[in-house]
Each structure stands twice: as C-alpha cells, then as structure tokens.
Coordinates of C-alpha atoms and ligand atoms in Angstrom, one line a residue:
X7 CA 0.0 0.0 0.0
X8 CA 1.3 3.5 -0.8
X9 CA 0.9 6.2 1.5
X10 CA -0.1 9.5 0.0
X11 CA 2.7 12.4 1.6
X12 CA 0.5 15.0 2.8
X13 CA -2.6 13.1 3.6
X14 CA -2.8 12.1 7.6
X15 CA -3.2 8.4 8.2
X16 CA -6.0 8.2 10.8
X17 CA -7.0 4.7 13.1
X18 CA -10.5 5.3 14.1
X19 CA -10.7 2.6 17.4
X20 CA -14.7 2.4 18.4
X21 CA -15.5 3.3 14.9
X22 CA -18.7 2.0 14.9
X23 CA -19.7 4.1 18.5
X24 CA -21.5 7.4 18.3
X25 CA -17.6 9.0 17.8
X26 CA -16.6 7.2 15.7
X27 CA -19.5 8.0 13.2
X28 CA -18.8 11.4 13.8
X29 CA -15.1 11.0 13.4
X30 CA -15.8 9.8 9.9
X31 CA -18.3 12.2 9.1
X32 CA -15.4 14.9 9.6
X33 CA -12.7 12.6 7.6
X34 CA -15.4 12.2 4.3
X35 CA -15.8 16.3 4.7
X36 CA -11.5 16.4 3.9
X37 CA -10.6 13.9 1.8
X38 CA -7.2 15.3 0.6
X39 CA -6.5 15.9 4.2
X40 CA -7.7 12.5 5.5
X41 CA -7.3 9.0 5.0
X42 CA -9.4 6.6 7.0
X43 CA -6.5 3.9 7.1
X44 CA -7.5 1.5 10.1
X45 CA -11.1 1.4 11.6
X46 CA -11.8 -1.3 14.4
X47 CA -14.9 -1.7 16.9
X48 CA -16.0 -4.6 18.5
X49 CA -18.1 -6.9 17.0
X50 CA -20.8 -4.8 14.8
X51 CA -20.0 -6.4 11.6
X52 CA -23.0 -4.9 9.7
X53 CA -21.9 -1.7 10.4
X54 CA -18.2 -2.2 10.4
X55 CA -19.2 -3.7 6.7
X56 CA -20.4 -0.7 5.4
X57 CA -17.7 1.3 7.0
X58 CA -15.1 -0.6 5.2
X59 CA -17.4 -0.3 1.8
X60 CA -17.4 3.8 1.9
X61 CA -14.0 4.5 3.1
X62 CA -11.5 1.6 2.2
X63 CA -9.5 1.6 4.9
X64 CA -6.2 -0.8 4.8
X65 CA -7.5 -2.7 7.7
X66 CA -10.3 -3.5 10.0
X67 CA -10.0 -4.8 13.1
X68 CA -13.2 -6.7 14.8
X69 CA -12.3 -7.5 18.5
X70 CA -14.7 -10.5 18.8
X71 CA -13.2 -13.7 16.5
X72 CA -16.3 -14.9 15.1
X73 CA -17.1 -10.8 13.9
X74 CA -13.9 -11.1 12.2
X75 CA -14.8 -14.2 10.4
X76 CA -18.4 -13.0 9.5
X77 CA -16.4 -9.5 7.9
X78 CA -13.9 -11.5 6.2
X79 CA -16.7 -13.0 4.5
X80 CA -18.6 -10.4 4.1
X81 CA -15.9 -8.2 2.4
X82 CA -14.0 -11.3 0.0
X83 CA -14.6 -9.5 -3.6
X84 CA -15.9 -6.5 -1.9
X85 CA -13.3 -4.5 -0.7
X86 CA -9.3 -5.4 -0.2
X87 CA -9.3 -4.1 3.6
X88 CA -7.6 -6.8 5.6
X89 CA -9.8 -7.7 8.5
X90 CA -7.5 -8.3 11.9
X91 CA -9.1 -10.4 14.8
X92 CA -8.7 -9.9 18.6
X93 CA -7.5 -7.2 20.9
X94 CA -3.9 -7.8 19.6
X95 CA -5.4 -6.0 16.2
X96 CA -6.1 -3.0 18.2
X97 CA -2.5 -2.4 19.1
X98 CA -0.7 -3.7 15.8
X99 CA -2.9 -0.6 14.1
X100 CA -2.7 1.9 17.1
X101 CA 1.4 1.2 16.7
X102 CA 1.7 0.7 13.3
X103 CA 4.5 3.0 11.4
X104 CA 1.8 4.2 8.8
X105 CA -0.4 5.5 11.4
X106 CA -0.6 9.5 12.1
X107 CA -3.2 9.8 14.0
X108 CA -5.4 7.8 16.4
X109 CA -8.9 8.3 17.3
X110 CA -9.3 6.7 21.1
X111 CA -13.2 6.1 20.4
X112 CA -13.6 2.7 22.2
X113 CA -15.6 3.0 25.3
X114 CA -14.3 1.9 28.8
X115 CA -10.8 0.1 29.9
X116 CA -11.2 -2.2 27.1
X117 CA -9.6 1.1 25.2
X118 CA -7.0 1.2 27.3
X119 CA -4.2 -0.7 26.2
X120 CA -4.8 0.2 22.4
X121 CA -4.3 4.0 23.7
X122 CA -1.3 2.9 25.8
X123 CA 0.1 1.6 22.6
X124 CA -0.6 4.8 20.4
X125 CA 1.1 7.0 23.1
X126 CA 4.4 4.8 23.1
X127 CA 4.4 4.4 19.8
X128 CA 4.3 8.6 19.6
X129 CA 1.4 9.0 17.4
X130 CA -1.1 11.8 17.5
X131 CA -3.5 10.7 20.1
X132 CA -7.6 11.9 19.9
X133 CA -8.4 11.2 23.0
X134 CA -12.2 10.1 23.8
X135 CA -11.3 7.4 25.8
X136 CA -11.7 9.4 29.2
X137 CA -11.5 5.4 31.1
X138 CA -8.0 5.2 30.0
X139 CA -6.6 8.2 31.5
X140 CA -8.8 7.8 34.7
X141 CA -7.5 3.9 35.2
X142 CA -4.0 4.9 34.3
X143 CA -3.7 8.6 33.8
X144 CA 0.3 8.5 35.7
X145 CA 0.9 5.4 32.9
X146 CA 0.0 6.9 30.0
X147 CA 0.7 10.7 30.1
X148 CA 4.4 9.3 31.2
X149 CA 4.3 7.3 28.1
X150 CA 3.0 10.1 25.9
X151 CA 5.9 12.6 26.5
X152 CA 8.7 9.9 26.6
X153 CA 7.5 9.0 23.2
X154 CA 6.8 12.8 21.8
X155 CA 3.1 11.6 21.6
X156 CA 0.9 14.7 21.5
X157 CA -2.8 14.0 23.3
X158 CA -5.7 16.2 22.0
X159 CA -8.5 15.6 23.8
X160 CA -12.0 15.0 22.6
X161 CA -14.0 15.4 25.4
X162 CA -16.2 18.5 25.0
X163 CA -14.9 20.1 27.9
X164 CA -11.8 19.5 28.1
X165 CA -11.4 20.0 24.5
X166 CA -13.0 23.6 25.4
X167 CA -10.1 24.2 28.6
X168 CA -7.5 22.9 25.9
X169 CA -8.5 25.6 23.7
X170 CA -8.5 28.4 26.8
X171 CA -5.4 27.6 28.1
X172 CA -2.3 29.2 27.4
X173 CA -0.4 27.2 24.5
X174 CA 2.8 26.6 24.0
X175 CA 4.1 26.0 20.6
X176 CA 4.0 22.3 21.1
X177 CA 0.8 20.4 22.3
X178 CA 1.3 21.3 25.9
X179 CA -1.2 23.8 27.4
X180 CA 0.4 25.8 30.2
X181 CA -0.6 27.1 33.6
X182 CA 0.6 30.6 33.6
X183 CA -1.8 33.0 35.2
X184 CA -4.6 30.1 35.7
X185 CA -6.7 30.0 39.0
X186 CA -9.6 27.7 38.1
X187 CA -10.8 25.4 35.9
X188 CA -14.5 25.2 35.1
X189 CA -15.7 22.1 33.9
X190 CA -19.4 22.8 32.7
X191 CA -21.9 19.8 33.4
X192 CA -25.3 19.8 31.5
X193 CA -26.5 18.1 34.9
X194 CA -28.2 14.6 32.6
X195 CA -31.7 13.8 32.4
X196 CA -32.4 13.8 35.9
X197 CA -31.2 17.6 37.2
X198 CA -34.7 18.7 37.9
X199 CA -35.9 14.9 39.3
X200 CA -36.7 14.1 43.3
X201 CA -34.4 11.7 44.9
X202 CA -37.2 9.4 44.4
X203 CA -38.1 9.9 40.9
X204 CA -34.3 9.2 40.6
X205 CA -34.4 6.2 42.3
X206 CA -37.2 4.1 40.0
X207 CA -35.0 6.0 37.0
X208 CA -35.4 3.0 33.8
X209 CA -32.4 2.6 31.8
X210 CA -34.3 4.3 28.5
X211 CA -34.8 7.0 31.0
X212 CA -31.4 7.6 31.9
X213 CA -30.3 7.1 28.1
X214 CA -32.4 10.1 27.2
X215 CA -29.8 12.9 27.4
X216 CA -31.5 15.9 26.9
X217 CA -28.3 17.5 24.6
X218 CA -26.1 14.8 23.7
X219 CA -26.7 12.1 21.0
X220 CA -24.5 9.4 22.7
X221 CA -23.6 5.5 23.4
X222 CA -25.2 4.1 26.7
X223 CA -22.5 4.1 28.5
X224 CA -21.8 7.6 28.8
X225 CA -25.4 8.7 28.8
X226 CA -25.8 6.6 32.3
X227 CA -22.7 8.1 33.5
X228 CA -24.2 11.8 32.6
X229 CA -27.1 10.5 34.1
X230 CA -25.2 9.6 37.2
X231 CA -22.9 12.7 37.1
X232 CA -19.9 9.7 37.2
X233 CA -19.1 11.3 33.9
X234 CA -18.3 14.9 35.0
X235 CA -16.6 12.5 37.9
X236 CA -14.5 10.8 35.8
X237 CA -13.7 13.9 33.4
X238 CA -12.5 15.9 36.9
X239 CA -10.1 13.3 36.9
X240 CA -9.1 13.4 33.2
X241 CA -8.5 17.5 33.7
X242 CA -6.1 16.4 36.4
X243 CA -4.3 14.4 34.1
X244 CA -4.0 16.2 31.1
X245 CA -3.8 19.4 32.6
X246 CA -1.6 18.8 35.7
X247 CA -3.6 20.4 37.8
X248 CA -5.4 19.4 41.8
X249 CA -8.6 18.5 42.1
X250 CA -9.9 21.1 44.2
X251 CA -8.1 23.7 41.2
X252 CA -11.3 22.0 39.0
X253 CA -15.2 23.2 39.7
X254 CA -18.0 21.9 38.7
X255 CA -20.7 23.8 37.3
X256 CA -23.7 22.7 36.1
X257 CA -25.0 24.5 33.3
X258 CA -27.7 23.0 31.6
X259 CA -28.2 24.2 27.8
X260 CA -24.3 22.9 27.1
X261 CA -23.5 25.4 24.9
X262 CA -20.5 26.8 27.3
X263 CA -18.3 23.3 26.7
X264 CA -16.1 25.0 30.1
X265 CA -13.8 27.9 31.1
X266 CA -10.8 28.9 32.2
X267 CA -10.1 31.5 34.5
X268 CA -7.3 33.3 35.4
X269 CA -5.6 35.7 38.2
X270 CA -6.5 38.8 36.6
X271 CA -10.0 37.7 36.7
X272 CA -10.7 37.0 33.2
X273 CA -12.6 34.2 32.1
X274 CA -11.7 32.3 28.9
X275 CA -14.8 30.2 27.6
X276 CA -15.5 27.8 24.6
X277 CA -19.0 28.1 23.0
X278 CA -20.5 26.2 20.8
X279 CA -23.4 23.5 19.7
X280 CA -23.4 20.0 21.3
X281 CA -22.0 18.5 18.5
X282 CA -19.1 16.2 18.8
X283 CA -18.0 17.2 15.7
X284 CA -16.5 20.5 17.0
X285 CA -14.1 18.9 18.7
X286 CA -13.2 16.3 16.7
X287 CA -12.4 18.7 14.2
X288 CA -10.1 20.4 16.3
X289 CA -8.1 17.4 17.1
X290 CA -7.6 16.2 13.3
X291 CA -7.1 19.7 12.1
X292 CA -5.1 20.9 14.6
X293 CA -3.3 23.0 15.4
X294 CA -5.3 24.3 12.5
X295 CA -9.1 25.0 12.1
X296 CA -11.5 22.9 9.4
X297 CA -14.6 22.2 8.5
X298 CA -16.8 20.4 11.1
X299 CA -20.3 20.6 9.2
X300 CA -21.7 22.0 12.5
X301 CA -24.4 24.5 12.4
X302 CA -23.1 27.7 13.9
X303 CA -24.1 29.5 17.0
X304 CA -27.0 31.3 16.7
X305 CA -26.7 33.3 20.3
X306 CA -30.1 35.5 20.2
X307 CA -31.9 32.3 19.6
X308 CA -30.6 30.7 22.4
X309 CA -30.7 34.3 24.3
X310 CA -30.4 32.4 28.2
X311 CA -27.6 30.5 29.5
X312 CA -28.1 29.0 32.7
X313 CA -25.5 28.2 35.4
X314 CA -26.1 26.3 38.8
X315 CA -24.1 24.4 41.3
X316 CA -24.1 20.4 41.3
X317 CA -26.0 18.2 43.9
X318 CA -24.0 15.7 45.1
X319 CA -27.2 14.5 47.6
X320 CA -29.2 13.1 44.7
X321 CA -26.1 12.1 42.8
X322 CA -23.5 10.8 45.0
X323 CA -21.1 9.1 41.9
X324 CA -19.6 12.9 41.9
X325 CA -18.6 12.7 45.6
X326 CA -17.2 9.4 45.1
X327 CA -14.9 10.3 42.1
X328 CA -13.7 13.4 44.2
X329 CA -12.8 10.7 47.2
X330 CA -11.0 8.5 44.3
X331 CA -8.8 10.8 42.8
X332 CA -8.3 12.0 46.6
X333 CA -7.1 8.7 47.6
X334 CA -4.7 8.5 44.4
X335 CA -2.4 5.2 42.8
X336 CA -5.1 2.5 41.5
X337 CA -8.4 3.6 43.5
X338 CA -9.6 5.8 40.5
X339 CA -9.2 2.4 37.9
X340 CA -11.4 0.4 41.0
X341 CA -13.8 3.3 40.5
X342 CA -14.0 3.1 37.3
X343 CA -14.3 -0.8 36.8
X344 CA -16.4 -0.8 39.6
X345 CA -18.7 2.2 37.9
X346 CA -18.3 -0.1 34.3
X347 CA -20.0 -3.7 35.9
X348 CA -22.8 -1.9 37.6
X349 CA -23.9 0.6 34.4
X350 CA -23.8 -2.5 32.6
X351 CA -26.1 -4.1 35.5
X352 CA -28.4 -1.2 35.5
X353 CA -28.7 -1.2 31.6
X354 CA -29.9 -4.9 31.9
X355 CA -32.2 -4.3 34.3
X356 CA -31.0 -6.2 36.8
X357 CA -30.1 -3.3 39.5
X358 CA -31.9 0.2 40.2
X359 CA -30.3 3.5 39.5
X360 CA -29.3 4.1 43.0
X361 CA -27.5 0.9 43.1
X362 CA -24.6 2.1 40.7
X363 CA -23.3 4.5 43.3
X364 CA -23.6 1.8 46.1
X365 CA -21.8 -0.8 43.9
X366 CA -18.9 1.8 43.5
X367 CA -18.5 3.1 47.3
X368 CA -18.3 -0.8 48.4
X369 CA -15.6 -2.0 45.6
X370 CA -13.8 1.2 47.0
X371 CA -14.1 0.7 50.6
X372 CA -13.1 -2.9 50.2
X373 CA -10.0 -2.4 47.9
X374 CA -6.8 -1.4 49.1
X375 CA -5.0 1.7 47.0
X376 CA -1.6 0.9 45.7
X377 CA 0.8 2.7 43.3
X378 CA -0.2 2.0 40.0
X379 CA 3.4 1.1 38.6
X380 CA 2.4 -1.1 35.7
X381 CA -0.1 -2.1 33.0
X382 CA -0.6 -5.2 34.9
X383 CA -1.0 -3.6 38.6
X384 CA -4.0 -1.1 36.8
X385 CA -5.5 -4.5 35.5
X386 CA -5.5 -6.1 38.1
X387 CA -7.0 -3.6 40.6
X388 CA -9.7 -3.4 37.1
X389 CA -10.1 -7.4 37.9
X390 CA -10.1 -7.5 40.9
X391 CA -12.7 -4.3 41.1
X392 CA -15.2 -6.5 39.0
X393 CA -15.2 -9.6 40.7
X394 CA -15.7 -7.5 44.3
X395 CA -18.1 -4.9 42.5
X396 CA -19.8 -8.2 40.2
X397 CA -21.0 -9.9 44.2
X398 CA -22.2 -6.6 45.1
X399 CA -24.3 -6.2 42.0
X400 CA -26.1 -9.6 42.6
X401 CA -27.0 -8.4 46.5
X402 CA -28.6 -5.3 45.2
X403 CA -30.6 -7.0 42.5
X404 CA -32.6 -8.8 44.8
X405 CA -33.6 -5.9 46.8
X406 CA -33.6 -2.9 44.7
X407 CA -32.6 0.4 46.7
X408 CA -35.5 3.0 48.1
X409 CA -35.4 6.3 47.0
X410 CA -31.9 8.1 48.9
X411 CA -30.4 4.7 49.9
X412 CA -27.2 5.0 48.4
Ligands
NAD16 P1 -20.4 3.8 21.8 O1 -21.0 2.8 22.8 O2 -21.3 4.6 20.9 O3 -19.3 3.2 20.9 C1 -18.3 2.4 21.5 C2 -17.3 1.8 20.5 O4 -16.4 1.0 21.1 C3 -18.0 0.9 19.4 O5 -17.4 1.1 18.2 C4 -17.7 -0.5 19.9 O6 -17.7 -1.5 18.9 C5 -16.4 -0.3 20.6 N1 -16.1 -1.3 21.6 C6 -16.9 -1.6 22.7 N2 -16.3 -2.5 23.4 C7 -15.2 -2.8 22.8 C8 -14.1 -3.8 23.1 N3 -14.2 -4.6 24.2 N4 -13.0 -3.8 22.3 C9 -13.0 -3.0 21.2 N5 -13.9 -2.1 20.9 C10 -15.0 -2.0 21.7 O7 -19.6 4.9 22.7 P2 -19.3 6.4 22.5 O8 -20.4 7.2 23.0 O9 -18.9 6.6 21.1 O10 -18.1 6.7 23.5 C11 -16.8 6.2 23.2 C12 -15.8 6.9 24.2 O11 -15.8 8.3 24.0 C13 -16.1 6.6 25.6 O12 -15.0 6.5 26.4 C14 -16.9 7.9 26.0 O13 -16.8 8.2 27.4 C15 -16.1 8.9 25.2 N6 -16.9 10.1 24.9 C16 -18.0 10.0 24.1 C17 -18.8 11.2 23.9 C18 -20.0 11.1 23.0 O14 -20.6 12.2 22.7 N7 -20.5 10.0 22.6 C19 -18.3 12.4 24.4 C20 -17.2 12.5 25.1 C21 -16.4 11.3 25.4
MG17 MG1 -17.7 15.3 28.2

C-alpha cells in the first residue's frame, strides 16, 4: 500500500460508536486531508461492513473472532481491507508505522491498552477514551511525553479548557496566570428529578440525554454525574492540575463546553453547539481549524444560558470520584471498573439506579489503594474491582434500593 505524503493516516478505534460515526463524518468532509486507514470496533460487523465499503481503509479490526470471520466474509470480492481479529489487532494498528493519528473512540478500559500503545508508539493521540486516562492517567501521560506523543483531547470540555489555556508552541497547554478550571456539566436527564423519581430511574430514561446524542454508556454516567466525575479526573491528568483547582458547574443548555479562569480575573470560555464534531475537528485539524459541518451558533436564539451548582445528595457518583482521585495510585481504575460492571447491571435491568453508586462506594471501601506502577498492577486492581463490585451487584438485584439509599 502507498501512502499519500501529505494526507494524515487516521486509526478510528470504536468506529462503529457514536464517535466514531462522527469521526468519519469529519474525515469524508476532507478527503485530501484525511485517510481513514484503520477502523476497528468490537463486534458490529453490519456496520463495520459498510464502514469498510465507503471508506477503504487498509484494515479493519473486529475484536470478537467470530465478527472477524463474518467480515472477512462479508468483504471477500468486496473491498481489499484486511480484516485483523482480537485485541492484539487494536494495538498492531494503534502502533503501526503508517499511522498519524489515532482516534481513542472505544468506550471503557477495554480502550486502554490500544491508547497505551498509540502513546508509546508517539502517534497523534484523539483522546475520547476518558476510562484510559482515569485507570491509568500516571501510565500513560508518562508514556506520551517519553515517546513525543501529542494527546488532544475530545471530550467537550476538556477539548474547550484545551483551547483556553495558554499554549505553547507544542501540544502542551500551560498554567501561567490560571486559578480555576471550570468544567461545565449539563446536569443529565435527571437535574430537575426528586431523589425518588431518581431512584425508579429506567435505563431508556437515563439514556435520554437531553443534549447529547450518545452511546449508553456515557449517557448513564451523565445520568449519574460519574461522567463529570470521571472527566474531573481526566482535567487532572491532562492538565496537571489538583482536584480542588477544578469546579463543577452545572449548566444545563451545554453550549459553554467550560472555562478557564485566570488571576487577573478574566474568564476564557468555549461556546458552541453540542455536537461532537466541534471537537473532533479540532483534534484532526489541529493545530489548524477545518470544516466540522456544525451549524453555527446562533446566540439570540438561544438568548439564556443558565449556570447552577451540582448536587452531590441526589447524585452521589460525583462525591465518590472526588474521594478517588483523593485517595490517588489505582483507587480511580477500582472506580471506574467498579462504575463499568454496575452501568452494565443497570442497563440490563437487573439493578436500580441508585444501586450504581452503592456498587462503587463498596468496591472502594473494600480495595486497598496501591501505586499504579504497571499495566498489569491497573488490571488487576480493574479485575479485581469487578469480581468484588460483580458480588455486590447480585445483593442489590434482589432488593432494589428505596429512593436516597445510596
Ligand atoms: P459507543 O458505545 O457509541 O461506541 C463504543 C465503540 O467502542 C464501538 O465502536 C464499539 O464497537 C467499541 N467497543 C466496545 N467494546 C469494545 C471492546 N471490548 N473492544 C474494542 N472495541 C469495543 O460509545 P461512544 O459514546 O462513542 O463513546 C466512546 C468513548 O468516547 C467513551 O470512552 C466515552 O466516554 C467517550 N466520549 C463520548 C462522547 C459522546 O458524545 N459519545 C463524548 C465524550 C467522550
Ligand atoms: Mg464530556
């Protein structure tokens, strides 16, 4: 295969998510500047198919064997992508010398060691997968600047601080003159709910975000507010910065994507629509600006913008972040395993919503924290987090939670 000089190499990993769509919506709006040259997701082989079919990427990666079989097959005579099976295809691709750029799309730690990869490998990182950097955000931000990677993230908001911050001529935003960060929160489905509406919350409930077009994943962490949790801990990470240097503010229209503010009392803010694209943009054009096909900002029609602060009575995953990233080394990766087993619990019905945060608090009470000086000390605390958080998971489904138990 020749590669085009001039054209950026992209590995979209999750391709087949609600990023990854948008990722190659953006790449199809640039073809001389884009080259879909890996995608990879999980085990959607209709839609990986189709991917494949519009953008003839050099490989495609399916996670689960028996996906990678059906594409194979699907694609003989079709298109001459060569279809890669298992995790191990993630990382050949996220390393591979061809590769400019990689989009971290896949959701939880199962994206971890395929960003781990990119970062020692020194490509240019698009960083969606927030899970990675709160398992192993010491691991891999070490890796990234021993290896010249450059992270951009995607995250709305902290692609919004990236953009107020003071930048260097290199990647690395600075600190000069910075007091605060503030991370904007739209506040999820439930903001305006009683602790007991909360409480009999359905999963199609909590997947109805009221801005965001998203996978269900995220939407219950929004739901929860474990996703503004998590994403304090991301700012930490990519930012260097305390937590108590990061506020939460909940403001619900998400049009402000967050702010920075500074000692002279300025406050630098990103606006925009909710549309994933905006960011996305940013990372593959950068450190240039292109085309995102987003509508643009029409202010007077919007003409409020609401701020208020977060509750952390009706949603207690936000305090229990906080008292994560407080207690450091692997506790933020049992967190997050521990938050991963009981979303997927609550999205098949078998626990209530209040049960998530009661899940987390006992896999974190119950594990110890320890430096995180490996891969395989962050996947084990992830192991172990599951098994402990996995017993906890079948108590609660028995007896579902009253409204304020957590
Ligand atoms: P999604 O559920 O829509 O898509 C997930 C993708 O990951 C799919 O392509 C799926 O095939 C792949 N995947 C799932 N399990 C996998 C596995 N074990 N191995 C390999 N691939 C696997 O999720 P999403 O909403 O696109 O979110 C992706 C990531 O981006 C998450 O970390 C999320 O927190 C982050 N993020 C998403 C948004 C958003 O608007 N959707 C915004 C900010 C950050
Ligand atoms: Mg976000």
């Amino acid at each position: 295969m020749v590669v085009v000089p001039g054209i950026q190499q992209v590995a979209v990993l999750g391709s087949t998510g609600s990023i990854g769509v948008s990722t190659l919506d953006v790449i199809a709006r640039h073809p001389q500047r884009f080259r879909a040259w890996a995608l990879a997701a999980h085990r959607s082989v209709d839609t990986l198919a189709a991917q494949c079919e519009a953008f003839h990427p050099r490989y495609a990666v399916m996670v689960d064997p028996d996906a990678a079989e059906a594409l194979r097959k699907r694609l003989a005579g079709a298109c001459d992508t060569e279809v890669l099976a298992g995790a191990e295809g993630l990382q050949r691709i996220a390393a591979h010398a061809d590769v400019d750029a990689v989009m971290a799309a896949i959701v939880g730690a199962a994206g971890l060691p395929s960003t781990l990869a990119a970062a020692e490998a020194g490509k240019r990182i698009l960083l969606a997968n927030k899970e990675s950097l709160v398992m192993a955000g010491h691991l891999l931000m070490a890796a990234a600047r021993k290896a010249g990677a450059v992270i951009l993230p995607i995250d709305s908001e902290h692609n919004a601080i990236f953009q107020c911050l003071p930048q260097g001529r290199d990647a690395t935003p600075g600190l000069e003159g910075v007091s605060r960060i503030l991370l904007t929160a739209s506040g999820g489905p439930f903001r305006n709910w009683t602790a007991e509406a909360i409480a009999a919350a359905t999963p199609a409930e909590a997947c109805a975000h009221p801005n965001w077009s998203m996978g269900r994943k995220i939407s219950v962490d929004s739901a929860t507010l474990m996703n503004k949790g998590l994403e304090l801990i991301e700012a930490c990470w990519l930012f260097d910065v305390a937590p108590s240097r990061v506020e939460i503010v909940v403001h619900p229209e998400s049009i402000v994507h967050s702010l920075v503010q500074y000692v002279d009392g300025s406050v630098l803010a990103q606006l925009g629509n909710p549309d994933m694209r905006t960011p996305i943009a940013y990372g593959l054009g950068w450190p240039q600006r292109i085309d995102a096909g987003v509508a643009p900002l029409d202010l007077v029609a919007l003409s409020r913008l609401h701020f208020e602060a977060p509750d952390e009575g009706r949603f207690p995953c936000l305090r229990l972040a906080r008292e994560a990233a407080a207690a450091g080394g692997t506790a933020m990766a049992v967190c997050n395993a521990a938050n991963e087993v009981a979303v997927q619990a609550f999205l098949a019905g078998g626990i209530g919503f209040n049960a998530i945060p009661a899940v987390i608090e006992a896999a974190l009470a119950a594990m110890p924290v320890v430096e995180p000086t490996s891969l395989s000390v962050v996947e084990a605390a992830d192991r172990e987090a599951r098994e402990i958080a996995a017993l906890h998971v079948a108590r609660y489904s028995s007896r579902p939670l009253a409204g304020g138990e957590n």
